[in-house]
Amino acid sequence: GNISGVALAISLGGAGATFWMIVAGFLGMTAKFLECTLGVKYRMIDSRGEVSGGPMYYLSRGLTLHQRPILGKALAIVFAVFCIGGAIGGGNMFQANQAYLQISHVYPFLDHYGFVFGVFIALFVGAVIVGGIRKIAHVTDKLVPIMCGVYILVGIVIILQNIDQTGYALHKIWLGAFSGNAILGGTAGALAIGFQRAAFSNEAGIGSAAIAHAAVKTDEPLSEGIVSILEPFLDTIVVC
């Protein structure tokens, strides 16, 4: 989402989409704070200590406390159904496809073996998620810092190699964000694509992140909300 999302944003919305991704990252910090705070506040912990949380729970439980139980349950069901659809499309198929395209570009002999690659990725992911939320955290807390570190380091190297073009690039980003070929066409296109790709990158406002955040050990919802603010900042503004 971070790597291919930026390339897709620029190819569809022009250089100006970069500016709007940054703006959406800042706005996403508010949405992330809200949903992750609610995720911890309204989570459920069973007798075995297993945690269940996310929009399904804070919609149903939160609105029940405010005398809207039917609305809460209806919205919870709608979210759960759409979350499954989003996980299949945006959370799995898009990611696996982008990874395959990048690898097959480097290793052309893998052309026409997309299905095999998909099965291979599914087995690796399955080996992680079968262990539950704690196993996912155990793997990602090692994998993600390495990924971000390598990506930022390579990004800095590329910028330094093209340092004479940075002024031109910044000019194109600023110009594309507010003018484009036409005010309505260019700016609206850059803004819409920029916001879409930013949300795809950091999950802010989508609700899925609150499911993971609900499993934290803290009993203070606000502290987890404050921690979650860093995610859109690092994810979209720094990394992207």
GROMACS .gro file of C-alpha atoms in nm:
model
  240
    1GLY     CA    1   0.000   0.000   0.000
    2ASN     CA    2   0.281   0.240   0.084
    3ILE     CA    3   0.512   0.162  -0.207
    4SER     CA    4   0.279   0.088  -0.498
    5GLY     CA    5   0.011   0.324  -0.360
    6VAL     CA    6   0.229   0.632  -0.411
    7ALA     CA    7   0.326   0.529  -0.764
    8LEU     CA    8  -0.039   0.467  -0.846
    9ALA     CA    9  -0.143   0.802  -0.696
   10ILE     CA   10   0.110   0.995  -0.905
   11SER     CA   11   0.032   0.804  -1.226
   12LEU     CA   12  -0.344   0.866  -1.189
   13GLY     CA   13  -0.359   1.203  -1.014
   14GLY     CA   14  -0.031   1.360  -1.122
   15ALA     CA   15   0.244   1.497  -0.899
   16GLY     CA   16  -0.013   1.705  -0.707
   17ALA     CA   17  -0.158   1.388  -0.555
   18THR     CA   18   0.158   1.374  -0.341
   19PHE     CA   19   0.059   1.699  -0.169
   20TRP     CA   20  -0.291   1.576  -0.095
   21MET     CA   21  -0.156   1.247   0.039
   22ILE     CA   22   0.038   1.450   0.297
   23VAL     CA   23  -0.272   1.655   0.386
   24ALA     CA   24  -0.479   1.336   0.416
   25GLY     CA   25  -0.208   1.189   0.639
   26PHE     CA   26  -0.247   1.479   0.883
   27LEU     CA   27  -0.627   1.454   0.877
   28GLY     CA   28  -0.599   1.077   0.914
   29MET     CA   29  -0.423   1.123   1.247
   30THR     CA   30  -0.754   1.248   1.393
   31ALA     CA   31  -0.957   0.960   1.250
   32LYS     CA   32  -0.700   0.705   1.369
   33PHE     CA   33  -0.702   0.851   1.720
   34LEU     CA   34  -1.079   0.832   1.738
   35GLU     CA   35  -1.127   0.477   1.609
   36CYS     CA   36  -0.839   0.324   1.807
   37THR     CA   37  -0.950   0.493   2.130
   38LEU     CA   38  -1.302   0.356   2.079
   39GLY     CA   39  -1.160   0.016   1.986
   40VAL     CA   40  -0.998  -0.019   2.329
   41LYS     CA   41  -1.284   0.147   2.520
   42TYR     CA   42  -1.556  -0.089   2.390
   43ARG     CA   43  -1.357  -0.409   2.340
   44MET     CA   44  -1.463  -0.740   2.497
   45ILE     CA   45  -1.232  -0.980   2.686
   46ASP     CA   46  -1.356  -1.335   2.745
   47SER     CA   47  -1.277  -1.571   3.033
   48ARG     CA   48  -0.966  -1.703   2.852
   49GLY     CA   49  -0.830  -1.350   2.810
   50GLU     CA   50  -0.891  -1.337   2.436
   51VAL     CA   51  -0.978  -0.991   2.307
   52SER     CA   52  -1.244  -0.896   2.052
   53GLY     CA   53  -1.267  -0.538   1.938
   54GLY     CA   54  -1.307  -0.297   1.650
   55PRO     CA   55  -1.592  -0.104   1.487
   56MET     CA   56  -1.830  -0.402   1.515
   57TYR     CA   57  -1.806  -0.373   1.893
   58TYR     CA   58  -1.787   0.001   1.948
   59LEU     CA   59  -2.077   0.061   1.709
   60SER     CA   60  -2.305  -0.196   1.875
   61ARG     CA   61  -2.197  -0.145   2.237
   62GLY     CA   62  -2.145   0.232   2.214
   63LEU     CA   63  -2.477   0.307   2.048
   64THR     CA   64  -2.657   0.068   2.287
   65LEU     CA   65  -2.531   0.282   2.577
   66HIS     CA   66  -2.680   0.582   2.396
   67GLN     CA   67  -3.020   0.410   2.356
   68ARG     CA   68  -2.969   0.321   1.988
   69PRO     CA   69  -2.926  -0.060   2.009
   70ILE     CA   70  -3.095  -0.147   1.676
   71LEU     CA   71  -2.896   0.116   1.484
   72GLY     CA   72  -2.575   0.001   1.653
   73LYS     CA   73  -2.625  -0.365   1.566
   74ALA     CA   74  -2.725  -0.283   1.208
   75LEU     CA   75  -2.416  -0.067   1.153
   76ALA     CA   76  -2.195  -0.333   1.315
   77ILE     CA   77  -2.325  -0.599   1.074
   78VAL     CA   78  -2.282  -0.369   0.773
   79PHE     CA   79  -1.924  -0.289   0.874
   80ALA     CA   80  -1.836  -0.656   0.929
   81VAL     CA   81  -1.967  -0.753   0.583
   82PHE     CA   82  -1.787  -0.468   0.406
   83CYS     CA   83  -1.469  -0.533   0.606
   84ILE     CA   84  -1.457  -0.889   0.471
   85GLY     CA   85  -1.501  -0.758   0.115
   86GLY     CA   86  -1.232  -0.497   0.168
   87ALA     CA   87  -0.994  -0.754   0.313
   88ILE     CA   88  -1.034  -0.981   0.010
   89GLY     CA   89  -0.988  -0.703  -0.247
   90GLY     CA   90  -0.774  -0.424  -0.103
   91GLY     CA   91  -0.613  -0.620   0.178
   92ASN     CA   92  -0.508  -0.931  -0.013
   93MET     CA   93  -0.560  -0.938  -0.390
   94PHE     CA   94  -0.413  -0.592  -0.458
   95GLN     CA   95  -0.110  -0.652  -0.233
   96ALA     CA   96  -0.034  -0.998  -0.372
   97ASN     CA   97  -0.076  -0.876  -0.731
   98GLN     CA   98   0.156  -0.577  -0.680
   99ALA     CA   99   0.419  -0.798  -0.515
  100TYR     CA  100   0.398  -1.048  -0.802
  101LEU     CA  101   0.430  -0.775  -1.068
  102GLN     CA  102   0.740  -0.633  -0.898
  103ILE     CA  103   0.909  -0.971  -0.858
  104SER     CA  104   0.820  -1.091  -1.211
  105HIS     CA  105   0.964  -0.764  -1.346
  106VAL     CA  106   1.299  -0.846  -1.183
  107TYR     CA  107   1.277  -1.221  -1.257
  108PRO     CA  108   1.098  -1.256  -1.597
  109PHE     CA  109   1.097  -1.638  -1.580
  110LEU     CA  110   0.814  -1.603  -1.322
  111ASP     CA  111   0.579  -1.464  -1.590
  112HIS     CA  112   0.255  -1.662  -1.615
  113TYR     CA  113   0.313  -1.815  -1.268
  114GLY     CA  114   0.095  -1.567  -1.080
  115PHE     CA  115  -0.127  -1.839  -0.934
  116VAL     CA  116   0.173  -2.029  -0.793
  117PHE     CA  117   0.309  -1.707  -0.643
  118GLY     CA  118  -0.032  -1.634  -0.488
  119VAL     CA  119  -0.046  -1.979  -0.326
  120PHE     CA  120   0.310  -1.935  -0.199
  121ILE     CA  121   0.224  -1.598  -0.039
  122ALA     CA  122  -0.100  -1.738   0.106
  123LEU     CA  123   0.091  -2.021   0.279
  124PHE     CA  124   0.338  -1.778   0.435
  125VAL     CA  125   0.064  -1.541   0.553
  126GLY     CA  126  -0.146  -1.833   0.676
  127ALA     CA  127   0.145  -1.960   0.886
  128VAL     CA  128   0.150  -1.623   1.062
  129ILE     CA  129  -0.221  -1.549   1.110
  130VAL     CA  130  -0.305  -1.900   1.232
  131GLY     CA  131  -0.129  -1.801   1.553
  132GLY     CA  132  -0.373  -1.517   1.615
  133ILE     CA  133  -0.319  -1.149   1.686
  134ARG     CA  134  -0.015  -1.209   1.911
  135LYS     CA  135   0.168  -1.406   1.642
  136ILE     CA  136   0.093  -1.133   1.386
  137ALA     CA  137   0.236  -0.871   1.624
  138HIS     CA  138   0.541  -1.090   1.694
  139VAL     CA  139   0.623  -1.110   1.321
  140THR     CA  140   0.537  -0.754   1.218
  141ASP     CA  141   0.721  -0.581   1.504
  142LYS     CA  142   1.040  -0.720   1.348
  143LEU     CA  143   0.945  -0.708   0.979
  144VAL     CA  144   0.795  -0.356   0.956
  145PRO     CA  145   1.088  -0.157   1.106
  146ILE     CA  146   1.329  -0.336   0.869
  147MET     CA  147   1.097  -0.269   0.574
  148CYS     CA  148   1.058   0.101   0.658
  149GLY     CA  149   1.430   0.144   0.728
  150VAL     CA  150   1.538  -0.011   0.398
  151TYR     CA  151   1.273   0.179   0.204
  152ILE     CA  152   1.366   0.519   0.352
  153LEU     CA  153   1.739   0.451   0.307
  154VAL     CA  154   1.692   0.358  -0.061
  155GLY     CA  155   1.464   0.661  -0.105
  156ILE     CA  156   1.733   0.893   0.033
  157VAL     CA  157   1.994   0.739  -0.199
  158ILE     CA  158   1.768   0.795  -0.502
  159ILE     CA  159   1.699   1.156  -0.397
  160LEU     CA  160   2.072   1.223  -0.354
  161GLN     CA  161   2.142   1.074  -0.698
  162ASN     CA  162   1.884   1.312  -0.846
  163ILE     CA  163   1.939   1.607  -0.612
  164ASP     CA  164   1.943   1.850  -0.905
  165GLN     CA  165   1.581   1.755  -0.984
  166THR     CA  166   1.433   1.809  -0.635
  167GLY     CA  167   1.340   2.173  -0.697
  168TYR     CA  168   1.162   2.080  -1.019
  169ALA     CA  169   0.981   1.791  -0.845
  170LEU     CA  170   0.858   2.012  -0.558
  171HIS     CA  171   0.743   2.273  -0.810
  172LYS     CA  172   0.544   2.006  -0.999
  173ILE     CA  173   0.385   1.880  -0.676
  174TRP     CA  174   0.275   2.231  -0.571
  175LEU     CA  175   0.154   2.324  -0.919
  176GLY     CA  176  -0.035   1.996  -0.965
  177ALA     CA  177  -0.204   2.021  -0.627
  178PHE     CA  178  -0.376   2.353  -0.701
  179SER     CA  179  -0.400   2.393  -1.074
  180GLY     CA  180  -0.366   2.091  -1.301
  181ASN     CA  181  -0.495   2.115  -1.656
  182ALA     CA  182  -0.816   2.261  -1.519
  183ILE     CA  183  -0.916   2.362  -1.167
  184LEU     CA  184  -1.202   2.113  -1.143
  185GLY     CA  185  -1.032   1.834  -1.337
  186GLY     CA  186  -0.671   1.856  -1.224
  187THR     CA  187  -0.714   1.963  -0.864
  188ALA     CA  188  -1.017   1.745  -0.793
  189GLY     CA  189  -0.843   1.446  -0.951
  190ALA     CA  190  -0.522   1.498  -0.755
  191LEU     CA  191  -0.716   1.555  -0.432
  192ALA     CA  192  -0.940   1.251  -0.473
  193ILE     CA  193  -0.658   1.015  -0.572
  194GLY     CA  194  -0.429   1.156  -0.302
  195PHE     CA  195  -0.689   1.100  -0.029
  196GLN     CA  196  -0.773   0.750  -0.159
  197ARG     CA  197  -0.411   0.638  -0.166
  198ALA     CA  198  -0.340   0.793   0.176
  199ALA     CA  199  -0.630   0.602   0.331
  200PHE     CA  200  -0.510   0.285   0.160
  201SER     CA  201  -0.164   0.343   0.306
  202ASN     CA  202  -0.248   0.413   0.670
  203GLU     CA  203  -0.602   0.268   0.710
  204ALA     CA  204  -0.714   0.584   0.892
  205GLY     CA  205  -1.093   0.602   0.905
  206ILE     CA  206  -1.139   0.257   0.750
  207GLY     CA  207  -1.186   0.087   1.088
  208SER     CA  208  -0.971  -0.220   1.033
  209ALA     CA  209  -0.680  -0.083   1.238
  210ALA     CA  210  -0.903  -0.055   1.545
  211ILE     CA  211  -0.944  -0.435   1.542
  212ALA     CA  212  -0.569  -0.481   1.592
  213HIS     CA  213  -0.535  -0.194   1.839
  214ALA     CA  214  -0.808  -0.342   2.058
  215ALA     CA  215  -0.570  -0.627   2.149
  216VAL     CA  216  -0.317  -0.407   2.329
  217LYS     CA  217  -0.233  -0.468   2.695
  218THR     CA  218  -0.313  -0.115   2.814
  219ASP     CA  219  -0.639  -0.041   2.995
  220GLU     CA  220  -0.624   0.326   2.896
  221PRO     CA  221  -0.813   0.390   2.569
  222LEU     CA  222  -0.673   0.743   2.531
  223SER     CA  223  -0.310   0.630   2.558
  224GLU     CA  224  -0.364   0.383   2.273
  225GLY     CA  225  -0.534   0.656   2.070
  226ILE     CA  226  -0.232   0.881   2.116
  227VAL     CA  227   0.004   0.600   2.008
  228SER     CA  228  -0.207   0.540   1.696
  229ILE     CA  229  -0.165   0.905   1.589
  230LEU     CA  230   0.195   0.822   1.495
  231GLU     CA  231   0.084   0.566   1.235
  232PRO     CA  232  -0.058   0.799   0.965
  233PHE     CA  233   0.233   1.037   1.027
  234LEU     CA  234   0.501   0.770   0.981
  235ASP     CA  235   0.309   0.566   0.724
  236THR     CA  236   0.191   0.834   0.485
  237ILE     CA  237   0.388   1.151   0.554
  238VAL     CA  238   0.734   1.004   0.630
  239VAL     CA  239   0.746   0.672   0.440
  240CYS     CA  240   0.520   0.755   0.143
   0.00000   0.00000   0.00000
